[in-house]
PDB file of C-alpha atoms and ligand atoms in Angstrom:
ATOM      1  CA  MET A 211     -20.170   6.532  -3.502  1.00 78.00           C
ATOM      2  CA  LEU A 212     -19.883   8.743  -0.439  1.00 91.00           C
ATOM      3  CA  LEU A 213     -17.248   7.906   2.164  1.00 96.00           C
ATOM      4  CA  LYS A 214     -18.800   9.915   4.991  1.00 96.00           C
ATOM      5  CA  GLY A 215     -19.032   7.669   8.073  1.00 96.00           C
ATOM      6  CA  LYS A 216     -17.616   4.664   6.187  1.00 98.00           C
ATOM      7  CA  LYS A 217     -15.157   2.542   8.129  1.00 98.00           C
ATOM      8  CA  VAL A 218     -11.778   2.371   6.368  1.00 98.00           C
ATOM      9  CA  VAL A 219      -8.901   0.118   7.504  1.00 98.00           C
ATOM     10  CA  ILE A 220      -5.432   1.187   6.354  1.00 98.00           C
ATOM     11  CA  LEU A 221      -2.723  -1.405   6.943  1.00 98.00           C
ATOM     12  CA  GLY A 222       0.493   0.611   6.745  1.00 98.00           C
ATOM     13  CA  GLY A 223      -1.352   3.816   7.640  1.00 98.00           C
ATOM     14  CA  THR A 224       1.370   5.044  10.008  1.00 98.00           C
ATOM     15  CA  SER A 225       3.869   6.256   7.405  1.00 98.00           C
ATOM     16  CA  GLY A 226       4.405   7.579   3.895  1.00 98.00           C
ATOM     17  CA  ILE A 227       1.696   6.746   1.373  1.00 98.00           C
ATOM     18  CA  GLY A 228      -0.557   5.012   3.937  1.00 98.00           C
ATOM     19  CA  LEU A 229      -0.432   7.953   6.339  1.00 98.00           C
ATOM     20  CA  ALA A 230      -1.273  10.370   3.522  1.00 98.00           C
ATOM     21  CA  ALA A 231      -4.131   8.052   2.496  1.00 98.00           C
ATOM     22  CA  ALA A 232      -5.445   8.102   6.086  1.00 98.00           C
ATOM     23  CA  LYS A 233      -5.450  11.908   5.952  1.00 98.00           C
ATOM     24  CA  ALA A 234      -7.205  11.882   2.560  1.00 98.00           C
ATOM     25  CA  PHE A 235      -9.948   9.532   3.845  1.00 98.00           C
ATOM     26  CA  LEU A 236     -10.346  11.678   6.972  1.00 97.00           C
ATOM     27  CA  ASP A 237     -10.897  14.668   4.689  1.00 96.00           C
ATOM     28  CA  GLU A 238     -13.829  12.670   3.232  1.00 97.00           C
ATOM     29  CA  SER A 239     -15.222  12.270   6.791  1.00 96.00           C
ATOM     30  CA  ALA A 240     -14.558   8.534   6.849  1.00 97.00           C
ATOM     31  CA  GLN A 241     -13.866   6.652  10.064  1.00 97.00           C
ATOM     32  CA  ILE A 242     -10.216   5.535  10.045  1.00 98.00           C
ATOM     33  CA  ILE A 243      -8.398   2.563  11.531  1.00 98.00           C
ATOM     34  CA  ILE A 244      -4.645   2.429  10.966  1.00 98.00           C
ATOM     35  CA  ALA A 245      -2.323  -0.475  11.712  1.00 98.00           C
ATOM     36  CA  SER A 246       1.381  -1.292  11.567  1.00 98.00           C
ATOM     37  CA  ARG A 247       4.087  -2.935  13.685  1.00 98.00           C
ATOM     38  CA  SER A 248       5.629   0.004  15.503  1.00 98.00           C
ATOM     39  CA  ALA A 249       3.940   1.472  18.596  1.00 97.00           C
ATOM     40  CA  SER A 250       5.842   4.744  18.204  1.00 97.00           C
ATOM     41  CA  LYS A 251       4.852   5.156  14.546  1.00 98.00           C
ATOM     42  CA  LEU A 252       1.249   4.459  15.582  1.00 97.00           C
ATOM     43  CA  SER A 253       1.202   7.107  18.287  1.00 96.00           C
ATOM     44  CA  ASP A 254       2.953   9.674  16.043  1.00 97.00           C
ATOM     45  CA  ALA A 255       0.468   8.997  13.247  1.00 98.00           C
ATOM     46  CA  LYS A 256      -2.519   9.232  15.583  1.00 97.00           C
ATOM     47  CA  ALA A 257      -1.207  12.539  16.962  1.00 96.00           C
ATOM     48  CA  MET A 258      -0.678  13.849  13.436  1.00 96.00           C
ATOM     49  CA  LEU A 259      -4.085  12.736  12.159  1.00 97.00           C
ATOM     50  CA  GLY A 260      -5.957  13.849  15.289  1.00 91.00           C
ATOM     51  CA  GLY A 261      -9.648  13.133  15.672  1.00 76.00           C
ATOM     52  CA  ASN A 262     -11.046   9.743  16.314  1.00 85.00           C
ATOM     53  CA  VAL A 263      -8.468   7.557  14.583  1.00 96.00           C
ATOM     54  CA  GLU A 264      -8.053   4.039  15.981  1.00 96.00           C
ATOM     55  CA  GLY A 265      -4.641   2.367  15.861  1.00 97.00           C
ATOM     56  CA  TYR A 266      -3.558  -1.270  16.165  1.00 97.00           C
ATOM     57  CA  GLU A 267      -0.097  -2.798  16.477  1.00 98.00           C
ATOM     58  CA  ILE A 268       0.122  -5.629  13.985  1.00 97.00           C
ATOM     59  CA  ASP A 269       2.607  -7.448  11.764  1.00 98.00           C
ATOM     60  CA  PHE A 270       0.640  -8.319   8.643  1.00 98.00           C
ATOM     61  CA  ARG A 271       2.885 -11.272   7.802  1.00 98.00           C
ATOM     62  CA  HIS A 272       1.340 -13.334  10.621  1.00 97.00           C
ATOM     63  CA  GLU A 273      -1.935 -14.917   9.602  1.00 97.00           C
ATOM     64  CA  GLU A 274      -3.317 -15.555  13.089  1.00 97.00           C
ATOM     65  CA  LYS A 275      -2.532 -12.053  14.312  1.00 97.00           C
ATOM     66  CA  VAL A 276      -4.115 -10.530  11.234  1.00 98.00           C
ATOM     67  CA  SER A 277      -7.252 -12.643  11.794  1.00 98.00           C
ATOM     68  CA  ASP A 278      -7.418 -11.502  15.429  1.00 98.00           C
ATOM     69  CA  PHE A 279      -7.008  -7.902  14.305  1.00 98.00           C
ATOM     70  CA  PHE A 280      -9.951  -8.050  11.905  1.00 98.00           C
ATOM     71  CA  LYS A 281     -12.053  -9.849  14.512  1.00 98.00           C
ATOM     72  CA  GLN A 282     -11.399  -6.917  16.858  1.00 98.00           C
ATOM     73  CA  VAL A 283     -12.218  -4.361  14.170  1.00 98.00           C
ATOM     74  CA  GLY A 284     -15.435  -6.128  13.140  1.00 98.00           C
ATOM     75  CA  ASN A 285     -17.456  -5.149  10.080  1.00 98.00           C
ATOM     76  CA  PHE A 286     -16.003  -2.399   7.944  1.00 98.00           C
ATOM     77  CA  ASP A 287     -16.294  -0.897   4.457  1.00 98.00           C
ATOM     78  CA  HIS A 288     -12.979  -0.370   2.697  1.00 98.00           C
ATOM     79  CA  LEU A 289      -9.597  -2.079   3.015  1.00 98.00           C
ATOM     80  CA  ILE A 290      -6.408  -0.290   1.977  1.00 98.00           C
ATOM     81  CA  VAL A 291      -3.031  -1.999   2.208  1.00 98.00           C
ATOM     82  CA  THR A 292       0.161   0.015   1.790  1.00 98.00           C
ATOM     83  CA  ALA A 293       2.284  -2.036   4.211  1.00 98.00           C
ATOM     84  CA  GLY A 294       5.112  -4.021   2.725  1.00 97.00           C
ATOM     85  CA  GLU A 295       8.861  -4.171   2.374  1.00 97.00           C
ATOM     86  CA  GLY A 296      10.596  -5.119  -0.869  1.00 96.00           C
ATOM     87  CA  ALA A 297      14.229  -5.881  -1.651  1.00 97.00           C
ATOM     88  CA  MET A 298      16.609  -4.343  -4.166  1.00 97.00           C
ATOM     89  CA  GLY A 299      19.726  -6.005  -5.559  1.00 97.00           C
ATOM     90  CA  HIS A 300      21.045  -7.550  -8.751  1.00 98.00           C
ATOM     91  CA  PHE A 301      19.552 -10.981  -9.476  1.00 98.00           C
ATOM     92  CA  SER A 302      22.956 -12.647  -9.274  1.00 97.00           C
ATOM     93  CA  GLU A 303      23.810 -11.044  -5.941  1.00 97.00           C
ATOM     94  CA  LEU A 304      20.589 -11.000  -3.907  1.00 98.00           C
ATOM     95  CA  PRO A 305      20.308 -14.144  -1.742  1.00 98.00           C
ATOM     96  CA  VAL A 306      17.175 -16.209  -2.315  1.00 98.00           C
ATOM     97  CA  ALA A 307      16.368 -15.803   1.419  1.00 98.00           C
ATOM     98  CA  ALA A 308      16.146 -12.016   0.983  1.00 98.00           C
ATOM     99  CA  VAL A 309      13.789 -12.457  -1.975  1.00 98.00           C
ATOM    100  CA  ARG A 310      11.585 -14.855   0.017  1.00 98.00           C
ATOM    101  CA  GLU A 311      11.507 -12.358   2.886  1.00 98.00           C
ATOM    102  CA  ALA A 312      10.360  -9.598   0.533  1.00 98.00           C
ATOM    103  CA  PHE A 313       7.621 -11.864  -0.875  1.00 98.00           C
ATOM    104  CA  ASP A 314       6.583 -12.755   2.692  1.00 98.00           C
ATOM    105  CA  SER A 315       6.097  -9.087   3.385  1.00 98.00           C
ATOM    106  CA  LYS A 316       4.846  -7.298   0.302  1.00 98.00           C
ATOM    107  CA  PHE A 317       3.055 -10.154  -1.502  1.00 98.00           C
ATOM    108  CA  TRP A 318       1.979 -12.584   1.250  1.00 98.00           C
ATOM    109  CA  GLY A 319       1.241  -9.786   3.735  1.00 98.00           C
ATOM    110  CA  GLN A 320      -1.271  -8.294   1.300  1.00 98.00           C
ATOM    111  CA  TYR A 321      -2.681 -11.727   0.389  1.00 98.00           C
ATOM    112  CA  ILE A 322      -3.142 -12.673   4.075  1.00 98.00           C
ATOM    113  CA  SER A 323      -4.759  -9.310   4.832  1.00 98.00           C
ATOM    114  CA  VAL A 324      -7.393  -9.724   2.110  1.00 98.00           C
ATOM    115  CA  HIS A 325      -8.070 -13.302   3.211  1.00 98.00           C
ATOM    116  CA  ALA A 326      -8.566 -12.325   6.852  1.00 98.00           C
ATOM    117  CA  ALA A 327     -10.598  -9.180   6.091  1.00 98.00           C
ATOM    118  CA  LEU A 328     -13.106 -10.876   3.804  1.00 98.00           C
ATOM    119  CA  PRO A 329     -15.679 -12.034   6.422  1.00 98.00           C
ATOM    120  CA  TYR A 330     -16.052  -8.442   7.629  1.00 98.00           C
ATOM    121  CA  LEU A 331     -16.629  -6.722   4.265  1.00 98.00           C
ATOM    122  CA  ASN A 332     -19.956  -6.191   2.500  1.00 98.00           C
ATOM    123  CA  ASN A 333     -21.254  -6.111  -1.081  1.00 97.00           C
ATOM    124  CA  GLU A 334     -20.427  -2.409  -1.432  1.00 97.00           C
ATOM    125  CA  SER A 335     -16.901  -2.756  -0.088  1.00 98.00           C
ATOM    126  CA  SER A 336     -13.644  -2.187  -1.912  1.00 98.00           C
ATOM    127  CA  ILE A 337     -10.117  -3.469  -1.434  1.00 98.00           C
ATOM    128  CA  THR A 338      -7.120  -1.508  -2.692  1.00 98.00           C
ATOM    129  CA  LEU A 339      -3.631  -3.000  -2.612  1.00 98.00           C
ATOM    130  CA  THR A 340      -0.261  -1.486  -3.503  1.00 98.00           C
ATOM    131  CA  SER A 341       2.288  -2.607  -6.101  1.00 98.00           C
ATOM    132  CA  GLY A 342       4.739  -0.283  -7.922  1.00 98.00           C
ATOM    133  CA  VAL A 343       6.020   0.797 -11.349  1.00 97.00           C
ATOM    134  CA  TYR A 344       8.950  -1.634 -11.146  1.00 97.00           C
ATOM    135  CA  GLY A 345       6.395  -4.329 -11.984  1.00 97.00           C
ATOM    136  CA  LYS A 346       6.165  -2.753 -15.448  1.00 95.00           C
ATOM    137  CA  ARG A 347       9.517  -1.044 -15.921  1.00 95.00           C
ATOM    138  CA  PRO A 348      12.239  -2.421 -13.644  1.00 96.00           C
ATOM    139  CA  PRO A 349      15.625  -0.692 -13.548  1.00 95.00           C
ATOM    140  CA  GLN A 350      18.674  -2.856 -12.866  1.00 96.00           C
ATOM    141  CA  GLY A 351      18.512  -4.507  -9.459  1.00 97.00           C
ATOM    142  CA  ALA A 352      14.716  -4.583  -9.293  1.00 98.00           C
ATOM    143  CA  THR A 353      14.000  -8.168 -10.385  1.00 98.00           C
ATOM    144  CA  THR A 354      12.493  -9.006  -6.985  1.00 98.00           C
ATOM    145  CA  LEU A 355      10.196  -5.981  -6.959  1.00 98.00           C
ATOM    146  CA  ALA A 356       9.303  -6.560 -10.618  1.00 98.00           C
ATOM    147  CA  SER A 357       8.181 -10.077  -9.635  1.00 98.00           C
ATOM    148  CA  ILE A 358       6.323  -9.072  -6.472  1.00 98.00           C
ATOM    149  CA  ASN A 359       4.545  -6.108  -8.061  1.00 98.00           C
ATOM    150  CA  SER A 360       3.501  -8.178 -11.085  1.00 98.00           C
ATOM    151  CA  ALA A 361       2.227 -10.894  -8.746  1.00 98.00           C
ATOM    152  CA  ILE A 362       0.140  -8.319  -6.859  1.00 98.00           C
ATOM    153  CA  ASP A 363      -1.277  -6.929 -10.113  1.00 98.00           C
ATOM    154  CA  GLY A 364      -2.262 -10.504 -11.085  1.00 98.00           C
ATOM    155  CA  LEU A 365      -3.685 -11.213  -7.642  1.00 98.00           C
ATOM    156  CA  VAL A 366      -5.916  -8.158  -7.948  1.00 98.00           C
ATOM    157  CA  ARG A 367      -7.246  -9.202 -11.360  1.00 98.00           C
ATOM    158  CA  GLY A 368      -8.123 -12.638  -9.970  1.00 98.00           C
ATOM    159  CA  LEU A 369      -9.637 -11.277  -6.759  1.00 98.00           C
ATOM    160  CA  SER A 370     -11.823  -8.805  -8.610  1.00 98.00           C
ATOM    161  CA  VAL A 371     -13.494 -11.783 -10.316  1.00 98.00           C
ATOM    162  CA  ASP A 372     -13.540 -14.156  -7.318  1.00 98.00           C
ATOM    163  CA  LEU A 373     -14.724 -11.601  -4.759  1.00 98.00           C
ATOM    164  CA  ALA A 374     -17.286  -9.734  -6.891  1.00 98.00           C
ATOM    165  CA  PRO A 375     -19.293  -7.647  -6.153  1.00 98.00           C
ATOM    166  CA  ILE A 376     -16.526  -6.464  -3.810  1.00 98.00           C
ATOM    167  CA  ARG A 377     -14.277  -4.288  -5.973  1.00 98.00           C
ATOM    168  CA  VAL A 378     -10.544  -4.953  -5.897  1.00 98.00           C
ATOM    169  CA  ASN A 379      -7.909  -2.611  -7.356  1.00 98.00           C
ATOM    170  CA  VAL A 380      -4.238  -1.783  -6.962  1.00 98.00           C
ATOM    171  CA  VAL A 381      -2.288   1.457  -6.848  1.00 98.00           C
ATOM    172  CA  SER A 382       1.090   1.302  -8.567  1.00 98.00           C
ATOM    173  CA  PRO A 383       3.288   4.250  -7.587  1.00 98.00           C
ATOM    174  CA  GLY A 384       6.562   5.468  -9.039  1.00 97.00           C
ATOM    175  CA  ILE A 385       9.193   7.046  -6.778  1.00 96.00           C
ATOM    176  CA  VAL A 386       7.568   8.774  -3.795  1.00 98.00           C
ATOM    177  CA  ASP A 387       9.383  10.837  -1.177  1.00 98.00           C
ATOM    178  CA  THR A 388       8.560   8.810   1.954  1.00 98.00           C
ATOM    179  CA  PRO A 389      10.339   7.427   5.044  1.00 96.00           C
ATOM    180  CA  LEU A 390      10.963   4.284   2.948  1.00 96.00           C
ATOM    181  CA  TYR A 391      14.186   6.029   1.911  1.00 96.00           C
ATOM    182  CA  GLY A 392      14.914   7.295   5.448  1.00 94.00           C
ATOM    183  CA  GLY A 393      17.960   5.009   5.698  1.00 93.00           C
ATOM    184  CA  ILE A 394      19.733   6.969   2.931  1.00 96.00           C
ATOM    185  CA  PRO A 395      21.638  10.038   4.227  1.00 96.00           C
ATOM    186  CA  LYS A 396      19.688  13.245   3.511  1.00 95.00           C
ATOM    187  CA  ASP A 397      22.098  14.739   0.928  1.00 96.00           C
ATOM    188  CA  GLN A 398      22.403  11.470  -0.943  1.00 97.00           C
ATOM    189  CA  ARG A 399      18.648  11.036  -0.865  1.00 97.00           C
ATOM    190  CA  GLN A 400      18.095  14.526  -2.279  1.00 96.00           C
ATOM    191  CA  ASP A 401      20.639  13.822  -5.048  1.00 97.00           C
ATOM    192  CA  MET A 402      18.772  10.601  -5.849  1.00 96.00           C
ATOM    193  CA  TYR A 403      15.420  12.448  -6.026  1.00 97.00           C
ATOM    194  CA  ASN A 404      16.946  15.210  -8.182  1.00 97.00           C
ATOM    195  CA  GLY A 405      18.476  12.682 -10.583  1.00 97.00           C
ATOM    196  CA  ILE A 406      15.154  10.864 -10.984  1.00 96.00           C
ATOM    197  CA  ALA A 407      13.194  14.136 -11.268  1.00 97.00           C
ATOM    198  CA  GLN A 408      15.398  15.233 -14.196  1.00 97.00           C
ATOM    199  CA  GLN A 409      14.438  12.124 -16.151  1.00 96.00           C
ATOM    200  CA  LEU A 410      10.716  12.142 -15.372  1.00 97.00           C
ATOM    201  CA  PRO A 411       8.266  13.896 -17.718  1.00 97.00           C
ATOM    202  CA  VAL A 412       6.668  15.589 -14.674  1.00 98.00           C
ATOM    203  CA  GLY A 413      10.056  16.915 -13.501  1.00 97.00           C
ATOM    204  CA  ARG A 414       9.746  15.829  -9.863  1.00 98.00           C
ATOM    205  CA  VAL A 415       9.331  12.787  -7.653  1.00 98.00           C
ATOM    206  CA  ALA A 416       5.923  12.265  -6.020  1.00 98.00           C
ATOM    207  CA  GLN A 417       4.845  13.397  -2.592  1.00 98.00           C
ATOM    208  CA  PRO A 418       2.698  10.899  -0.637  1.00 98.00           C
ATOM    209  CA  GLU A 419      -0.375  13.128  -1.174  1.00 98.00           C
ATOM    210  CA  ASP A 420      -0.055  12.668  -4.969  1.00 97.00           C
ATOM    211  CA  ILE A 421      -0.613   8.950  -4.478  1.00 98.00           C
ATOM    212  CA  ALA A 422      -3.067   9.099  -1.553  1.00 98.00           C
ATOM    213  CA  GLU A 423      -5.933  10.552  -3.537  1.00 96.00           C
ATOM    214  CA  THR A 424      -5.911   7.504  -5.836  1.00 98.00           C
ATOM    215  CA  TYR A 425      -6.928   5.249  -2.920  1.00 98.00           C
ATOM    216  CA  VAL A 426      -9.850   7.591  -2.251  1.00 98.00           C
ATOM    217  CA  TYR A 427     -10.846   7.546  -5.921  1.00 98.00           C
ATOM    218  CA  LEU A 428     -10.772   3.737  -6.036  1.00 98.00           C
ATOM    219  CA  ALA A 429     -12.867   3.415  -2.865  1.00 98.00           C
ATOM    220  CA  LYS A 430     -15.392   5.910  -4.202  1.00 97.00           C
ATOM    221  CA  ASN A 431     -15.765   4.867  -7.834  1.00 97.00           C
ATOM    222  CA  GLY A 432     -18.276   2.012  -7.907  1.00 96.00           C
ATOM    223  CA  PHE A 433     -17.504   1.115 -11.543  1.00 97.00           C
ATOM    224  CA  THR A 434     -13.766   0.452 -11.119  1.00 98.00           C
ATOM    225  CA  THR A 435     -12.520  -3.051 -10.390  1.00 98.00           C
ATOM    226  CA  GLY A 436      -9.644  -5.299 -11.427  1.00 98.00           C
ATOM    227  CA  THR A 437      -7.600  -2.244 -12.327  1.00 98.00           C
ATOM    228  CA  SER A 438      -4.035  -1.197 -11.649  1.00 98.00           C
ATOM    229  CA  VAL A 439      -3.652   2.569 -11.468  1.00 98.00           C
ATOM    230  CA  LEU A 440      -0.132   3.609 -12.378  1.00 98.00           C
ATOM    231  CA  ILE A 441       0.865   6.987 -10.924  1.00 97.00           C
ATOM    232  CA  ASP A 442       4.523   7.265 -11.697  1.00 96.00           C
ATOM    233  CA  GLY A 443       5.110  10.708 -13.212  1.00 96.00           C
ATOM    234  CA  GLY A 444       5.766   8.965 -16.536  1.00 95.00           C
ATOM    235  CA  ALA A 445       8.486   6.620 -15.204  1.00 95.00           C
ATOM    236  CA  HIS A 446       7.215   3.747 -17.364  1.00 94.00           C
ATOM    237  CA  LEU A 447       8.061   5.796 -20.481  1.00 93.00           C
ATOM    238  CA  ILE A 448      11.721   6.522 -19.816  1.00 90.00           C
TER     239      ILE A 448
HETATM  240  N1  NAP B1665       7.977   5.209  -1.751  1.00 50.11           N
HETATM  241  C1  NAP B1665       8.149   4.767  -3.005  1.00 50.11           C
HETATM  242  O1  NAP B1665       8.950   5.305  -3.786  1.00 50.11           O
HETATM  243  C2  NAP B1665       7.336   3.604  -3.511  1.00 50.11           C
HETATM  244  C3  NAP B1665       7.368   3.310  -4.885  1.00 50.11           C
HETATM  245  C4  NAP B1665       6.629   2.241  -5.373  1.00 50.11           C
HETATM  246  C5  NAP B1665       5.897   1.450  -4.502  1.00 50.11           C
HETATM  247  N2  NAP B1665       5.913   1.756  -3.169  1.00 50.11           N
HETATM  248  C6  NAP B1665       5.143   0.877  -2.281  1.00 50.11           C
HETATM  249  O2  NAP B1665       4.215   1.626  -1.539  1.00 50.11           O
HETATM  250  C7  NAP B1665       4.003   0.984  -0.270  1.00 50.11           C
HETATM  251  C8  NAP B1665       4.158   2.012   0.838  1.00 50.11           C
HETATM  252  O3  NAP B1665       5.458   2.552   0.767  1.00 50.11           O
HETATM  253  P1  NAP B1665       5.866   3.888   1.558  1.00 50.11           P
HETATM  254  O4  NAP B1665       6.826   4.580   0.698  1.00 50.11           O
HETATM  255  O5  NAP B1665       4.676   4.577   2.077  1.00 50.11           O
HETATM  256  O6  NAP B1665       6.705   3.216   2.757  1.00 50.11           O
HETATM  257  P2  NAP B1665       6.836   3.616   4.302  1.00 50.11           P
HETATM  258  O7  NAP B1665       6.768   5.086   4.480  1.00 50.11           O
HETATM  259  O8  NAP B1665       8.044   2.887   4.770  1.00 50.11           O
HETATM  260  O9  NAP B1665       5.526   2.971   4.962  1.00 50.11           O
HETATM  261  C9  NAP B1665       5.362   1.589   5.041  1.00 50.11           C
HETATM  262  C10 NAP B1665       4.294   1.306   6.083  1.00 50.11           C
HETATM  263  O10 NAP B1665       4.072  -0.096   6.148  1.00 50.11           O
HETATM  264  C11 NAP B1665       4.178  -0.543   7.505  1.00 50.11           C
HETATM  265  N3  NAP B1665       4.680  -1.930   7.479  1.00 50.11           N
HETATM  266  C12 NAP B1665       5.816  -2.380   6.889  1.00 50.11           C
HETATM  267  N4  NAP B1665       5.947  -3.694   7.110  1.00 50.11           N
HETATM  268  C13 NAP B1665       4.857  -4.069   7.849  1.00 50.11           C
HETATM  269  C14 NAP B1665       4.435  -5.302   8.412  1.00 50.11           C
HETATM  270  N5  NAP B1665       5.174  -6.433   8.274  1.00 50.11           N
HETATM  271  N6  NAP B1665       3.282  -5.340   9.102  1.00 50.11           N
HETATM  272  C15 NAP B1665       2.534  -4.226   9.255  1.00 50.11           C
HETATM  273  N7  NAP B1665       2.885  -3.013   8.767  1.00 50.11           N
HETATM  274  C16 NAP B1665       4.053  -2.954   8.074  1.00 50.11           C
HETATM  275  C17 NAP B1665       5.156   0.439   8.151  1.00 50.11           C
HETATM  276  O11 NAP B1665       4.994   0.570   9.559  1.00 50.11           O
HETATM  277  P3  NAP B1665       5.811  -0.299  10.648  1.00 50.11           P
HETATM  278  O12 NAP B1665       7.261  -0.150  10.343  1.00 50.11           O
HETATM  279  O13 NAP B1665       5.362   0.296  11.936  1.00 50.11           O
HETATM  280  O14 NAP B1665       5.334  -1.706  10.490  1.00 50.11           O
HETATM  281  C18 NAP B1665       4.673   1.737   7.485  1.00 50.11           C
HETATM  282  O15 NAP B1665       3.501   2.211   8.126  1.00 50.11           O
HETATM  283  C19 NAP B1665       4.999  -0.187  -0.210  1.00 50.11           C
HETATM  284  O16 NAP B1665       4.348  -1.349  -0.636  1.00 50.11           O
HETATM  285  C20 NAP B1665       6.037   0.215  -1.242  1.00 50.11           C
HETATM  286  O17 NAP B1665       6.705  -0.912  -1.793  1.00 50.11           O
HETATM  287  C21 NAP B1665       6.593   2.800  -2.655  1.00 50.11           C
END
């Protein structure tokens, strides 16, 4: 399935994996629309991507705003969602409110986005969501992300049946060097990456581009649906 001229919406396309996905779809000559909350991230991303990229300020947790956004965008071909914020912390220490907040973002944000996008997709469309390896192999302190990511994987299996012939898949990354970890001081962050890299069979953490091409593959491959693609450098084995 060629992506040339196809309209691709990337919620979360202003940073990290979503921004790299926007670049990867542009390389396929697709028409790109990116969206996230921050005006400055939007203008930086548009400057970086160049060309004819459209950008919208939107918080995907708010159903009405997401509906308005898709109404503005109109008909389109492929939906990618990489937006979402999780929460880390030991089960006995993380307040329930923080867990609910993470579900509101990473699970419900993706659910709401699919719901609102549906009227504008067509029979050849695809939807690709984002979960994470902690759904399969959580380290200590990742109970919330294990739950959210597993819920997203389940959501995708159900959607691929309910929404057929629209194809619905999910990308499940391992550790990726993105601004998600920008709050950790640089030296500490590098030590964290090095420590993880030493344990991984591939010997390094991922760059956003490693993950981005999977979204392109899933949009292009007309025979793939209901699938979770794990790209974790072997993290699920260690
Ligand atoms: N990086 C990793 O190691 C890793 C591993 C496994 C899974 N993942 C998953 O991969 C996805 C992308 O992560 P990333 O590393 O690319 O993170 P990132 O660099 O922080 O990018 C997240 C993007 O989502 C947007 N976003 C966040 N909350 C939003 C909201 N409420 N409404 C609209 N947009 C929102 C952010 O922009 P604004 O701030 O402007 O809204 C940003 O564009 C997440 O679901 C993450 O859990 C990441």
